[in-house]
Coordinates of C-alpha atoms and ligand atoms in Angstrom, one line a residue:
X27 CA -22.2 24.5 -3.2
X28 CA -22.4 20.5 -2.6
X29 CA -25.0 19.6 -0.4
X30 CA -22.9 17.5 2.6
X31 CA -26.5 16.5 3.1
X32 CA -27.0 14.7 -0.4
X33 CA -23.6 13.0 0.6
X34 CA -25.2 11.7 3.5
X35 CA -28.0 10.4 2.1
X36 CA -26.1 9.1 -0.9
X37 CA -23.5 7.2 1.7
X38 CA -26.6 6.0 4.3
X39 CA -28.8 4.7 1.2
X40 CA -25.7 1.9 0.8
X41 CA -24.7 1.1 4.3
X42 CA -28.6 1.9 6.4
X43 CA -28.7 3.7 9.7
X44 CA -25.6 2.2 11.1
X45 CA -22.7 4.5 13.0
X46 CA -19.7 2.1 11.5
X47 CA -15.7 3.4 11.2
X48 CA -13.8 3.7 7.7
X49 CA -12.7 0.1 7.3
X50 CA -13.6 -2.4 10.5
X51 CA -12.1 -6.2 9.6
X52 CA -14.2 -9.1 9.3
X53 CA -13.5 -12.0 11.7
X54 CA -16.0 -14.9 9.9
X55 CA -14.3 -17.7 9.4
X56 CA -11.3 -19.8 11.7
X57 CA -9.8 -17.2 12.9
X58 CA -10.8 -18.0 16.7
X59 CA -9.6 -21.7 16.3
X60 CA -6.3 -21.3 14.7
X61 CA -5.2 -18.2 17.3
X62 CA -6.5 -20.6 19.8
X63 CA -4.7 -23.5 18.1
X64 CA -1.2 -21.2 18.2
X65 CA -2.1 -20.6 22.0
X66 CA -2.4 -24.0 22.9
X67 CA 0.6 -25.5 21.1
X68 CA 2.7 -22.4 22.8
X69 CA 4.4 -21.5 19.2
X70 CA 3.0 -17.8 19.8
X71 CA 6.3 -16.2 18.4
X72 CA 9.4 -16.6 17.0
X73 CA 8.2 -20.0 15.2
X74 CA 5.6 -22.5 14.8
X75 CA 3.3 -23.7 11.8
X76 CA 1.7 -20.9 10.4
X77 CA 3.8 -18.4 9.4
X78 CA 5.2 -21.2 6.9
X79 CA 1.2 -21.6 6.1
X80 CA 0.5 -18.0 5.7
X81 CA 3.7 -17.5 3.8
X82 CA 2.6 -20.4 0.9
X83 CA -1.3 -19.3 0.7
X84 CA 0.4 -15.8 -0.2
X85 CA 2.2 -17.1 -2.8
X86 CA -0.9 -19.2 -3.9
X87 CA -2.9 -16.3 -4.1
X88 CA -0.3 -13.6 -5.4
X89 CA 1.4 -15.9 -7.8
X90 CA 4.9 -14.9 -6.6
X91 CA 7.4 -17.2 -6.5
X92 CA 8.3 -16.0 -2.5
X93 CA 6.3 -14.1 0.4
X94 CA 7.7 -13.4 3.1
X95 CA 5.9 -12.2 6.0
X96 CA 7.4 -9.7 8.5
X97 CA 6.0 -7.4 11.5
X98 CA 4.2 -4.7 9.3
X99 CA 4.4 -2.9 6.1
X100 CA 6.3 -0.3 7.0
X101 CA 9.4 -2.8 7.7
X102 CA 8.8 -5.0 4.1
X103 CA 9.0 -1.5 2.9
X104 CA 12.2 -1.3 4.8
X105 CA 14.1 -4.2 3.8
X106 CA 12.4 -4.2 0.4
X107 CA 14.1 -1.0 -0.6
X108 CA 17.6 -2.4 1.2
X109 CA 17.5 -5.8 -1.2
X110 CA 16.6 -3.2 -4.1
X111 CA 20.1 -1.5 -3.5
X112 CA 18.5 1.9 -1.7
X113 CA 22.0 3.4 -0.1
X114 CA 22.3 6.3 2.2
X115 CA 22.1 9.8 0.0
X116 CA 20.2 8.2 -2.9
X117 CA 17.0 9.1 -3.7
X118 CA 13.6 7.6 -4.0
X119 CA 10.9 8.7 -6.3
X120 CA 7.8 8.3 -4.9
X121 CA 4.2 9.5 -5.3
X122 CA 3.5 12.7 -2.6
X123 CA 0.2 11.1 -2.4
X124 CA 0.5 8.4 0.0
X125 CA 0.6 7.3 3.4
X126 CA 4.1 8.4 5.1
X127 CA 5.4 4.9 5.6
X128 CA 5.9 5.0 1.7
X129 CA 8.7 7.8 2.5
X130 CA 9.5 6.8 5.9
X131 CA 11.0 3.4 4.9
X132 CA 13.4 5.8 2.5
X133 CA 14.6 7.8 5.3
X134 CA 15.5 4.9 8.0
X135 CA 18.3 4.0 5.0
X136 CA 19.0 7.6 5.1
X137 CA 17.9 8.0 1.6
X138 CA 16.3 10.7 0.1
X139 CA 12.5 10.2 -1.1
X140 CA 11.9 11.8 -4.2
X141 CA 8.3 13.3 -5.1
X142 CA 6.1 12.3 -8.0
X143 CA 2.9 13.8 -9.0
X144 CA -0.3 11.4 -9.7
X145 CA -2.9 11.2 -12.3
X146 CA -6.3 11.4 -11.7
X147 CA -7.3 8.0 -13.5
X148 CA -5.6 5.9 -11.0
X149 CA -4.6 8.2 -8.3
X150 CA -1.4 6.8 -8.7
X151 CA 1.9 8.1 -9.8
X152 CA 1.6 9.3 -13.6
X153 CA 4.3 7.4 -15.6
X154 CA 4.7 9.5 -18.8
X155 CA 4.9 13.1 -16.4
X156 CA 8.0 10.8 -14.8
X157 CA 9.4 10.3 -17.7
X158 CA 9.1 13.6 -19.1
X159 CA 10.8 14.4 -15.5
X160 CA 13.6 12.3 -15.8
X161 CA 14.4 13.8 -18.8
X162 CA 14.3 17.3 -17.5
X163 CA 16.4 16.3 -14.1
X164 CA 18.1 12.9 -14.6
X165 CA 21.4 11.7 -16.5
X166 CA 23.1 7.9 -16.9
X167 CA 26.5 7.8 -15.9
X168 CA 28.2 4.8 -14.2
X169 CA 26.8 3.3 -12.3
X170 CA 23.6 4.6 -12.2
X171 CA 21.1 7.0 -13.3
X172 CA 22.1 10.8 -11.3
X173 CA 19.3 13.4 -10.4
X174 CA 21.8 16.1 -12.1
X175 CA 20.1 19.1 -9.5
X176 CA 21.2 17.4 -6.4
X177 CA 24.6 14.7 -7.8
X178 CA 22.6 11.9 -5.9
X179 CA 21.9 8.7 -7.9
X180 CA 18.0 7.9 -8.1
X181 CA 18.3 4.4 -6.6
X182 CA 14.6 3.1 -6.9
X183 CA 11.0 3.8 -7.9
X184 CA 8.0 2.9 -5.8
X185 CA 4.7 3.6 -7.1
X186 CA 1.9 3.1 -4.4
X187 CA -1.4 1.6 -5.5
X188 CA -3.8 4.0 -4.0
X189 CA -6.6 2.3 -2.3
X190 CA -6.2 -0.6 -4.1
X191 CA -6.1 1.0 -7.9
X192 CA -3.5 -0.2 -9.9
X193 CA -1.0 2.0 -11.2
X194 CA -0.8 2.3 -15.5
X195 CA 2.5 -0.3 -14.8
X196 CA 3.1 -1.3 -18.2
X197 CA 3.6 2.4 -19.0
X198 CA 5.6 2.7 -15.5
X199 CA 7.9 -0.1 -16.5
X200 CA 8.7 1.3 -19.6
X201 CA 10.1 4.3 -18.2
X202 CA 11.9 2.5 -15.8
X203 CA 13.6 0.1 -18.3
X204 CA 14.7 3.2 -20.5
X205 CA 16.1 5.0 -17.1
X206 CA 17.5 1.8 -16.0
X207 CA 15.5 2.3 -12.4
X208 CA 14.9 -0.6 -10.2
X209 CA 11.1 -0.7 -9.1
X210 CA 9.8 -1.6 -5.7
X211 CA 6.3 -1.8 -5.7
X212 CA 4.2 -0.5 -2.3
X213 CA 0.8 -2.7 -2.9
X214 CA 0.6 -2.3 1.2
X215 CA -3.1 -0.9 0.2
X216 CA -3.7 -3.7 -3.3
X217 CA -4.0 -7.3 -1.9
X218 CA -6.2 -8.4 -4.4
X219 CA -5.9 -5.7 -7.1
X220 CA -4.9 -7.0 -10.5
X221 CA -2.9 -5.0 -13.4
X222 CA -4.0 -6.8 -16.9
X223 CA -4.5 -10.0 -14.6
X224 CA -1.3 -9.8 -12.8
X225 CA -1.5 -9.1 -9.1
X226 CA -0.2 -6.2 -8.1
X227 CA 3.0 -6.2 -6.7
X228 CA 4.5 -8.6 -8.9
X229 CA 5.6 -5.8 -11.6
X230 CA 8.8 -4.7 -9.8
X231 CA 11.7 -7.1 -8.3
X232 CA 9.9 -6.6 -4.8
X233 CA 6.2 -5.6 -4.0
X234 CA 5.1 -5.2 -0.1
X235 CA 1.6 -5.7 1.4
X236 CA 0.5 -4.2 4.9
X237 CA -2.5 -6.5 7.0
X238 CA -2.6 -3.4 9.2
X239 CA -6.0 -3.7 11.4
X240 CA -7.4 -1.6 8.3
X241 CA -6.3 -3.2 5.4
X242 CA -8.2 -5.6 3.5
X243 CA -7.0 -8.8 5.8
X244 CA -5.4 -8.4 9.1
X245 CA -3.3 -10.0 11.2
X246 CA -3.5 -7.3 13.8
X247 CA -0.1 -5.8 12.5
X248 CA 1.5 -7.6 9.6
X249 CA 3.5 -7.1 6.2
X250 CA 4.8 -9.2 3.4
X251 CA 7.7 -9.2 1.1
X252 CA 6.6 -10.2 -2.4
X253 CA 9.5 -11.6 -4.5
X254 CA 10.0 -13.5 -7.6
X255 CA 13.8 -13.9 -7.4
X256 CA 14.6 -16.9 -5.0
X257 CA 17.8 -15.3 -3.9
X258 CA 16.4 -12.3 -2.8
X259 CA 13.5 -14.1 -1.2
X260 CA 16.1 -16.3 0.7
X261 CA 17.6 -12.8 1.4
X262 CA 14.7 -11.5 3.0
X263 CA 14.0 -13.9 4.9
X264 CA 17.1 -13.8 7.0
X265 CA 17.5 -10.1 6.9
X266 CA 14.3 -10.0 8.7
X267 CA 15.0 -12.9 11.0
X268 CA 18.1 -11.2 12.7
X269 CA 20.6 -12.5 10.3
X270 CA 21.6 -15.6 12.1
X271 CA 23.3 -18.6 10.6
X272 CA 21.2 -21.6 11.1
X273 CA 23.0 -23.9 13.9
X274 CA 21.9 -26.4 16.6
X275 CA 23.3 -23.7 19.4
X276 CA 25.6 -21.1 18.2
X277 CA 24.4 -17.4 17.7
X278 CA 26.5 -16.3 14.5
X279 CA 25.2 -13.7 12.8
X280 CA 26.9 -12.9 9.5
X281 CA 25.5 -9.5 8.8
X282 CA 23.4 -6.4 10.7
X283 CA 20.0 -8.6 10.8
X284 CA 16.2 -7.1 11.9
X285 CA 13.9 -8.6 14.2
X286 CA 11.1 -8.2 12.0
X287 CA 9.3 -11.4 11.5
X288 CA 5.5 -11.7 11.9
X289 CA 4.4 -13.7 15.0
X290 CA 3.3 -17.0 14.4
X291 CA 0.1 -15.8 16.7
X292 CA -0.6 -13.0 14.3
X293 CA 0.4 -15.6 11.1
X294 CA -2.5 -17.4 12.6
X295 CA -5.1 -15.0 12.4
X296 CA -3.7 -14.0 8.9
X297 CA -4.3 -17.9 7.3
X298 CA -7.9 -18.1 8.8
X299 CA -8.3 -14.0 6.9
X300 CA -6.8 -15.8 3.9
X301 CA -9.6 -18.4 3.6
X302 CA -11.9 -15.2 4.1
X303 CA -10.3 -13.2 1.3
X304 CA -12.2 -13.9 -1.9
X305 CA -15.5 -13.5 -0.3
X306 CA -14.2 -9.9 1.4
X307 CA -13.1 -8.8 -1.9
X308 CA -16.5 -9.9 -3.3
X309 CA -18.6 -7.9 -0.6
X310 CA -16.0 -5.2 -1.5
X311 CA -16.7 -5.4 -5.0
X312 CA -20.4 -5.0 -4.3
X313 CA -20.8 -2.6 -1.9
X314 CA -18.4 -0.3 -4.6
X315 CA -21.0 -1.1 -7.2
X316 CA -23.9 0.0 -4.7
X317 CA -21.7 3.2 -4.2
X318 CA -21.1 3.4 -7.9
X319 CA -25.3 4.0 -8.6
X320 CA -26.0 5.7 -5.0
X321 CA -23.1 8.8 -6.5
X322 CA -24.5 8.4 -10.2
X323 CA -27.0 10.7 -10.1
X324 CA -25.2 13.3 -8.6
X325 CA -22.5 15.1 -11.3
X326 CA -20.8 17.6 -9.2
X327 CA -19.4 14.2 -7.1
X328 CA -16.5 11.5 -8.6
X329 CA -16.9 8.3 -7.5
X330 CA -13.6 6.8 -8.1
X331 CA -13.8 3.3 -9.7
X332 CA -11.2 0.9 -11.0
X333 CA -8.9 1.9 -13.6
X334 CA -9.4 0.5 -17.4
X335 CA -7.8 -3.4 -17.8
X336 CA -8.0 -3.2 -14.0
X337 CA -9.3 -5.1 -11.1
X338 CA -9.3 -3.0 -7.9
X339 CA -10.0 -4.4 -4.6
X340 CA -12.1 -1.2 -3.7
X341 CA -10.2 -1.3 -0.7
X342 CA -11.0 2.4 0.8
X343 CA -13.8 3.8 -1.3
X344 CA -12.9 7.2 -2.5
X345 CA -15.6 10.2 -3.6
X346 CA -13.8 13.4 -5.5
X347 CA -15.6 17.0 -4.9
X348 CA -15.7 18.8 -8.2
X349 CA -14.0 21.6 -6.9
X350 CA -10.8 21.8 -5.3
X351 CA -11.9 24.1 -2.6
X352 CA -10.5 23.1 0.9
X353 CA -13.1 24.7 2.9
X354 CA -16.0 23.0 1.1
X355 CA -14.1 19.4 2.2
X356 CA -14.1 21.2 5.8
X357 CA -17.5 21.2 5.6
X358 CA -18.3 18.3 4.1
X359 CA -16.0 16.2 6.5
X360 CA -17.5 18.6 9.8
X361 CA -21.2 17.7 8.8
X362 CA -20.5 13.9 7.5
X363 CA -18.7 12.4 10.8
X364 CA -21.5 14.7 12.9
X365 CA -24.0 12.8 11.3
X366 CA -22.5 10.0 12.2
X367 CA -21.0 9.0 8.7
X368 CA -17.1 8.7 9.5
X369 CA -15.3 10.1 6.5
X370 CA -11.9 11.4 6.7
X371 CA -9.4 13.5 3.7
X372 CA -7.0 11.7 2.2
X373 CA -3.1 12.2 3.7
X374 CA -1.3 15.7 3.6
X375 CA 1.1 15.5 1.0
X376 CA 4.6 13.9 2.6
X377 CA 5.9 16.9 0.5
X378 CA 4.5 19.1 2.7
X379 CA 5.6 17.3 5.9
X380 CA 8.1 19.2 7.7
X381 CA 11.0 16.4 7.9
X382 CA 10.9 16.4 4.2
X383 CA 11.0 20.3 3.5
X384 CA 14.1 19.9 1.3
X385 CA 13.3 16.4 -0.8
X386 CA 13.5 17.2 -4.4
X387 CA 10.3 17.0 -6.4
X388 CA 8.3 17.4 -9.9
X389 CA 5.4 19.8 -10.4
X390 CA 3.1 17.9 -8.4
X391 CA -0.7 20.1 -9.9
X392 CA -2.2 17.1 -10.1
X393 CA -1.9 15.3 -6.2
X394 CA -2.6 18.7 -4.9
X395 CA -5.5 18.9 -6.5
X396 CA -6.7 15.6 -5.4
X397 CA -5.5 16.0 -1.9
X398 CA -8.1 19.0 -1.9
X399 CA -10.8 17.2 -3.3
X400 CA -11.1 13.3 -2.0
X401 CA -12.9 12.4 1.0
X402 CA -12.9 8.7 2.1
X403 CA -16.0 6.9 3.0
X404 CA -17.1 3.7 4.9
X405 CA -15.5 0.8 3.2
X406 CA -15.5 -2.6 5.5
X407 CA -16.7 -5.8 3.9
X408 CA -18.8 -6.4 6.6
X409 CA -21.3 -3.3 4.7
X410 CA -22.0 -5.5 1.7
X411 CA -25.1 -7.2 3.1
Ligands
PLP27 C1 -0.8 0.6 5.3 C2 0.3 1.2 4.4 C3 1.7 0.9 4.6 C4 2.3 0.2 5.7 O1 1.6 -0.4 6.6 P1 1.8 -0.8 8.1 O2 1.5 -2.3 8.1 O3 0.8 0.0 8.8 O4 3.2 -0.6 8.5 C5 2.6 1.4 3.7 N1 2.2 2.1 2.6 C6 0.9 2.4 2.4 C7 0.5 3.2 1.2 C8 -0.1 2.0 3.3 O5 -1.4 2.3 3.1

């Protein structure tokens, strides 16, 4: 039986005596005076400097050729999938281990997710069980590749970078190619997180990010469309900017358009984060390694640390119980948040959520086995010290 109480003391010899939530954001830097700035110019919404700014220091730090930035995650997710060619009665193939807007942003097209298991190196979606999958379920025909079970084409992949840990993407990409399967990458969780030096994101012809109060930066709510294909980036753009044809007065709008652009208000707060960012990944970085020795001497618990070739931005820290044993995590979760420790499991598999009942799916062992088994634990920068 683990001892919740060694947990405790394993989590309260890193952070002290503190009562602090999962992930709190960090406001350090010039967050106040551009939020103030956006105020007192009265460019709060629909335009103004910094959504331009915030837009180009993404790029900068990404290295893609285009961000976009839009309301939230969940809608880059949205129109991501769109510009990838996601139709009504396709299907998506997604990891069952992730947060629902993963499958969510497949459903408002009315497509069909499509679940993956995950490995337990990356707690990510395992490429070669996807490939040996597809070979089991999927066919090429024209004009696409078919799930032969269900006659629907598979229309895109998204592999989710869980907690910030990249996914094994060369090996991912690979299977892809061979399948001929478009890739859309949800890094809503990796801002920061590098694959073999490449931020993640960048592997698929669209990656999203999420500044969600809990991510790594906020903007209070706030996605990002990562792109290195101009066209698409151009597309993005006025998807998510109701589709309207730039003129002096006229209101033309040449296709079914979103109103999901990011406030230049919340843009402001997200340049000011920006400045903050390598500093917040580097208190992140530390307060992992602290984790990393406090769970070291005790074997029955997995620490879970970046994957090999990897740089993770230990965005939610993650401890595995050795056994997967749902009434020990009960426990462990009941006595951690009463001692004041918030911790909290990791989502119910979305193919176990009731509006997906009837998605198609692989053998998915292995994200069972980690739902039963991983408890989150305080992760905010603002630990580090
Ligand atoms: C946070 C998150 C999103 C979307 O984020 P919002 O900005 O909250 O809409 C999508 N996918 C994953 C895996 C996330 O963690």
């Amino acid at each position: 039986m683990h001892s919740s109480d060694m947990i405790i003391r394993a989590i309260r010899s890193v952070i002290g005596d503190q009562d602090v939530s999962l992930h709190d954001p960090t406001f350090a830097g010039n967050e106040w005076t551009y939020v103030k700035e956006a105020i007192d110019t009265g460019w709060v919404s629909t335009a103004g400097k910094f959504v331009n700014e915030f837009e180009v220091r993404l790029q900068e730090f990404t290295g893609a050729t285009r961000a976009i930035a839009v309301a939230n995650g969940t809608a880059a997710l949205h129109v991501a999938l769109m510009l990838a060619g996601v139709e009504r009665d396709t299907e998506v193939i997604m990891p069952a281990l992730s947060f629902a807007a993963t499958a969510a942003a497949a459903a408002y097209i009315g497509a069909i997710p499509h679940f993956a298991d995950s490995e337990h190196a990356t707690l990510g979606m395992d490429p070669d069980k996807l490939g040996e999958h597809l070979t089991n379920v999927a066919e090429r025909r024209e004009g696409g590749t078919y799930n032969r079970l269900t006659g629907r084409r598979i229309a895109a992949v998204v592999p989710m970078h869980t907690f910030g840990h990249p996914v094994r993407m060369d090996e991912l990409c690979a299977v892809c190619d061979a399948w001929d399967l478009v890739i859309v990458e949800d890094s809503a969780e990796s801002l920061g997180s590098y694959y073999k030096g490449t931020h993640t994101g960048r592997f698929g012809k669209l990656g999203v990010l999420s500044f969600n109060g809990n991510k790594t930066i906020t903007t209070g709510g706030g996605g990002a469309i990562l792109t290195d294909d101009e066209t698409l980036g151009n597309l993005a753009k006025h998807i998510t900017t109701t589709a309207k044809q730039p003129h002096r007065w006229e209101y033309f709008h040449d296709r079914v358009g979103y109103n999901y652009r990011m406030p230049n208000l919340n843009a402001a707060l997200g340049c000011a984060q920006m400045e903050q960012l390598p500093g917040l990944l580097q208190k992140k970085r530390s307060l992992a390694s602290r984790y990393i020795e406090a769970f070291a001497e005790m074997p029955d618990i997995r620490f879970a640390t970046e994957p090999e070739n990897c740089e993770s931005n230990y965005w939610l820290n993650a401890i595995l119980l050795d056994r997967a044993d749902s009434s020990m995590r009960e426990t462990v979760l009941e006595q951690t948040n009463a001692a004041g420790v918030m911790t909290r499991p990791v989502w119910t598999l979305m193919s176990r959520l009731p509006m997906y009942a009837d998605a198609p799916r692989m053998d998915l062992t292995v994200a069972t086995d980690i739902e039963a088994r991983l408890i989150n634990i305080p992760s905010g920068a603002g630990l580090a010290q």
